[in-house]
C-alpha cells in the first residue's frame, strides 16, 4: 500500500524472493497480488488514454527528427506498461487465472497492438512523403549559378531532414 507505482510494489515483493511462495504467506499476500493487477490495469488504461490523446501530434525530445521522435514516444509508452506486465507474469497460478489478470492481460495486448499499428502507419506515411520529396529534390542540380555568375550549392532543407531521419 505504501508503494507509489506498480513497479515499486513489484520490486518490494521481489525483495522477499521465494519466501512468498510458502503457502501460509501466500494466503496473506494474495489480495495484494490482485491489487497489483488491478492497479496495473488502471495504469494501462491511463497510458492508452494518453496515447489516444497525443498520437496525432506526439511530443518528442528536442532535436529529434520527426519520425524517430514520434516512434520513440510511442515505444516509451509501451515500455512504461510492458515491464510491470512481464513481472506480473510470474505471479502464482491462481492469480494468473483470475478474471482481473485476464482483463489486464487483454488490455495490454490491445494496447501493444494499437501502438504497433500506429508505428506501421507512421512509417508508411513517412515512406510515402520521402519518396515524393526525394524524387523531386534529387533531380535538381546540386550546383547552380547565381546571377553574378558564381556557383552556389542547391542543397534543400527537405533533403537534410530526410538524411537526419535516416541516420
Tab-separated table of C-alpha atoms in Angstrom:
chain	number	residue	atom	x	y	z
A	1	UNK	CA	0.000	0.000	0.000
A	2	UNK	CA	2.927	2.373	0.590
A	3	UNK	CA	4.416	1.985	-2.898
A	4	UNK	CA	3.626	4.770	-5.339
A	5	UNK	CA	3.740	2.660	-8.501
A	6	UNK	CA	3.173	-0.902	-9.572
A	7	UNK	CA	6.866	-1.205	-10.453
A	8	UNK	CA	7.857	-0.139	-6.925
A	9	UNK	CA	5.450	-2.664	-5.393
A	10	UNK	CA	6.822	-5.431	-7.627
A	11	UNK	CA	10.391	-4.551	-6.604
A	12	UNK	CA	9.344	-4.717	-2.965
A	13	UNK	CA	7.755	-8.130	-3.449
A	14	UNK	CA	10.829	-9.333	-5.377
A	15	UNK	CA	12.973	-8.449	-2.390
A	16	UNK	CA	11.234	-11.211	-0.420
A	17	UNK	CA	12.256	-13.802	-3.024
A	18	UNK	CA	10.992	-17.339	-2.504
A	19	UNK	CA	9.737	-16.528	0.969
A	20	UNK	CA	6.387	-15.509	-0.517
A	21	UNK	CA	5.989	-18.925	-2.163
A	22	UNK	CA	5.270	-20.566	1.186
A	23	UNK	CA	1.574	-21.497	1.476
A	24	UNK	CA	0.935	-19.665	4.747
A	25	UNK	CA	2.395	-16.404	3.474
A	26	UNK	CA	0.829	-16.855	0.047
A	27	UNK	CA	-2.654	-16.682	1.544
A	28	UNK	CA	-1.774	-13.410	3.271
A	29	UNK	CA	-0.349	-11.671	0.193
A	30	UNK	CA	-2.758	-12.996	-2.429
A	31	UNK	CA	-5.037	-9.975	-2.068
A	32	UNK	CA	-2.003	-7.720	-2.510
A	33	UNK	CA	-1.193	-9.501	-5.758
A	34	UNK	CA	-4.742	-8.942	-7.010
A	35	UNK	CA	-4.481	-5.298	-6.022
A	36	UNK	CA	-1.282	-5.023	-8.083
A	37	UNK	CA	-3.062	-6.488	-11.092
A	38	UNK	CA	-5.957	-4.043	-10.698
A	39	UNK	CA	-3.521	-1.114	-10.363
A	40	UNK	CA	-1.664	-2.238	-13.488
A	41	UNK	CA	-4.971	-2.444	-15.356
A	42	UNK	CA	-5.631	1.165	-14.385
A	43	UNK	CA	-2.112	2.166	-15.484
A	44	UNK	CA	-2.674	0.569	-18.887
A	45	UNK	CA	-5.940	2.498	-19.250
A	46	UNK	CA	-4.178	5.740	-18.315
A	47	UNK	CA	-1.369	5.173	-20.813
A	48	UNK	CA	-3.881	4.179	-23.503
A	49	UNK	CA	-5.814	7.403	-22.933
A	50	UNK	CA	-2.588	9.410	-23.148
A	51	UNK	CA	-1.682	7.601	-26.367
A	52	UNK	CA	-5.075	8.314	-27.936
A	53	UNK	CA	-4.905	11.997	-26.991
A	54	UNK	CA	-1.402	12.609	-28.354
A	55	UNK	CA	-0.905	10.128	-31.198
A	56	UNK	CA	-1.903	12.667	-33.862
A	57	UNK	CA	0.888	15.034	-32.784
A	58	UNK	CA	3.136	13.157	-30.358
A	59	UNK	CA	5.579	15.054	-28.158
A	60	UNK	CA	9.199	14.338	-28.918
A	61	UNK	CA	12.575	15.064	-27.456
A	62	UNK	CA	14.273	18.250	-28.524
A	63	UNK	CA	16.345	17.921	-31.711
A	64	UNK	CA	14.832	14.532	-32.544
A	65	UNK	CA	13.754	14.022	-36.139
A	66	UNK	CA	10.005	13.908	-36.624
A	67	UNK	CA	9.503	10.194	-37.255
A	68	UNK	CA	12.184	8.948	-34.864
A	69	UNK	CA	10.918	11.204	-32.094
A	70	UNK	CA	7.332	10.095	-32.628
A	71	UNK	CA	8.227	6.414	-32.630
A	72	UNK	CA	10.395	6.897	-29.543
A	73	UNK	CA	7.423	8.443	-27.737
A	74	UNK	CA	5.137	5.535	-28.659
A	75	UNK	CA	7.697	2.952	-27.617
A	76	UNK	CA	8.305	4.715	-24.305
A	77	UNK	CA	4.594	4.466	-23.517
A	78	UNK	CA	4.643	0.787	-24.386
A	79	UNK	CA	7.734	0.250	-22.237
A	80	UNK	CA	6.001	2.013	-19.348
A	81	UNK	CA	3.401	-0.776	-19.156
A	82	UNK	CA	5.464	-3.643	-20.567
A	83	UNK	CA	7.902	-4.113	-17.682
A	84	UNK	CA	5.249	-4.478	-14.945
A	85	UNK	CA	3.190	-6.847	-17.105
A	86	UNK	CA	6.224	-9.078	-17.646
A	87	UNK	CA	6.907	-9.075	-13.897
A	88	UNK	CA	3.274	-9.910	-13.134
A	89	UNK	CA	3.534	-12.997	-15.356
A	90	UNK	CA	5.499	-14.624	-12.512
A	91	UNK	CA	2.595	-14.433	-10.071
A	92	UNK	CA	1.068	-17.634	-8.664
A	93	UNK	CA	-1.180	-19.655	-10.942
A	94	UNK	CA	-4.355	-18.748	-9.028
A	95	UNK	CA	-3.729	-15.055	-9.675
A	96	UNK	CA	-2.889	-15.577	-13.353
A	97	UNK	CA	-6.124	-17.498	-13.848
A	98	UNK	CA	-8.203	-14.772	-12.166
A	99	UNK	CA	-10.639	-12.545	-14.029
A	100	UNK	CA	-8.661	-9.430	-13.060
A	101	UNK	CA	-5.440	-10.763	-14.533
A	102	UNK	CA	-7.153	-11.845	-17.756
A	103	UNK	CA	-8.637	-8.353	-18.135
A	104	UNK	CA	-5.267	-6.715	-17.512
A	105	UNK	CA	-3.540	-9.029	-19.973
A	106	UNK	CA	-6.165	-8.384	-22.680
A	107	UNK	CA	-5.879	-4.610	-22.247
A	108	UNK	CA	-2.116	-4.869	-22.504
A	109	UNK	CA	-2.290	-6.934	-25.698
A	110	UNK	CA	-4.817	-4.490	-27.203
A	111	UNK	CA	-2.600	-1.524	-26.339
A	112	UNK	CA	0.504	-3.246	-27.695
A	113	UNK	CA	-1.291	-3.983	-30.981
A	114	UNK	CA	-2.568	-0.413	-31.169
A	115	UNK	CA	0.956	1.002	-30.767
A	116	UNK	CA	2.336	-1.436	-33.352
A	117	UNK	CA	-0.351	-0.464	-35.868
A	118	UNK	CA	0.291	3.241	-35.218
A	119	UNK	CA	4.049	2.750	-35.725
A	120	UNK	CA	3.468	0.931	-39.015
A	121	UNK	CA	1.132	3.707	-40.167
A	122	UNK	CA	3.638	6.416	-39.218
A	123	UNK	CA	6.427	4.645	-41.088
A	124	UNK	CA	4.246	4.145	-44.155
A	125	UNK	CA	3.247	7.826	-44.208
A	126	UNK	CA	6.880	8.841	-43.834
A	127	UNK	CA	7.967	6.497	-46.637
A	128	UNK	CA	5.365	7.953	-48.993
A	129	UNK	CA	6.401	11.507	-48.169
A	130	UNK	CA	10.088	10.726	-48.567
A	131	UNK	CA	9.593	9.077	-51.936
A	132	UNK	CA	7.653	12.066	-53.233
A	133	UNK	CA	10.045	14.676	-51.832
A	134	UNK	CA	13.267	12.979	-52.764
A	135	UNK	CA	12.242	12.102	-56.294
A	136	UNK	CA	11.707	15.803	-56.988
A	137	UNK	CA	14.585	17.196	-54.903
A	138	UNK	CA	17.234	14.778	-56.131
A	139	UNK	CA	16.555	15.677	-59.752
A	140	UNK	CA	17.666	19.231	-59.078
A	141	UNK	CA	21.226	20.139	-59.796
A	142	UNK	CA	23.474	20.258	-56.737
A	143	UNK	CA	25.349	23.315	-58.005
A	144	UNK	CA	23.616	26.311	-59.553
A	145	UNK	CA	24.862	29.583	-60.983
A	146	UNK	CA	23.834	32.745	-59.239
A	147	UNK	CA	23.026	35.945	-61.189
A	148	UNK	CA	26.596	37.177	-60.604
A	149	UNK	CA	27.960	34.003	-62.297
A	150	UNK	CA	29.294	32.346	-59.121
A	151	UNK	CA	28.468	28.786	-58.105
A	152	UNK	CA	26.250	28.025	-55.120
A	153	UNK	CA	25.047	24.775	-53.592
A	154	UNK	CA	21.428	23.943	-54.109
A	155	UNK	CA	21.031	21.723	-51.057
A	156	UNK	CA	17.383	21.725	-49.993
A	157	UNK	CA	16.338	21.639	-46.316
A	158	UNK	CA	13.937	18.762	-47.060
A	159	UNK	CA	16.870	16.594	-48.157
A	160	UNK	CA	18.696	17.474	-44.925
A	161	UNK	CA	15.625	16.489	-42.888
A	162	UNK	CA	15.417	13.127	-44.652
A	163	UNK	CA	19.115	12.489	-44.098
A	164	UNK	CA	18.742	13.258	-40.380
A	165	UNK	CA	15.826	10.835	-40.135
A	166	UNK	CA	17.743	8.059	-41.897
A	167	UNK	CA	20.806	8.371	-39.686
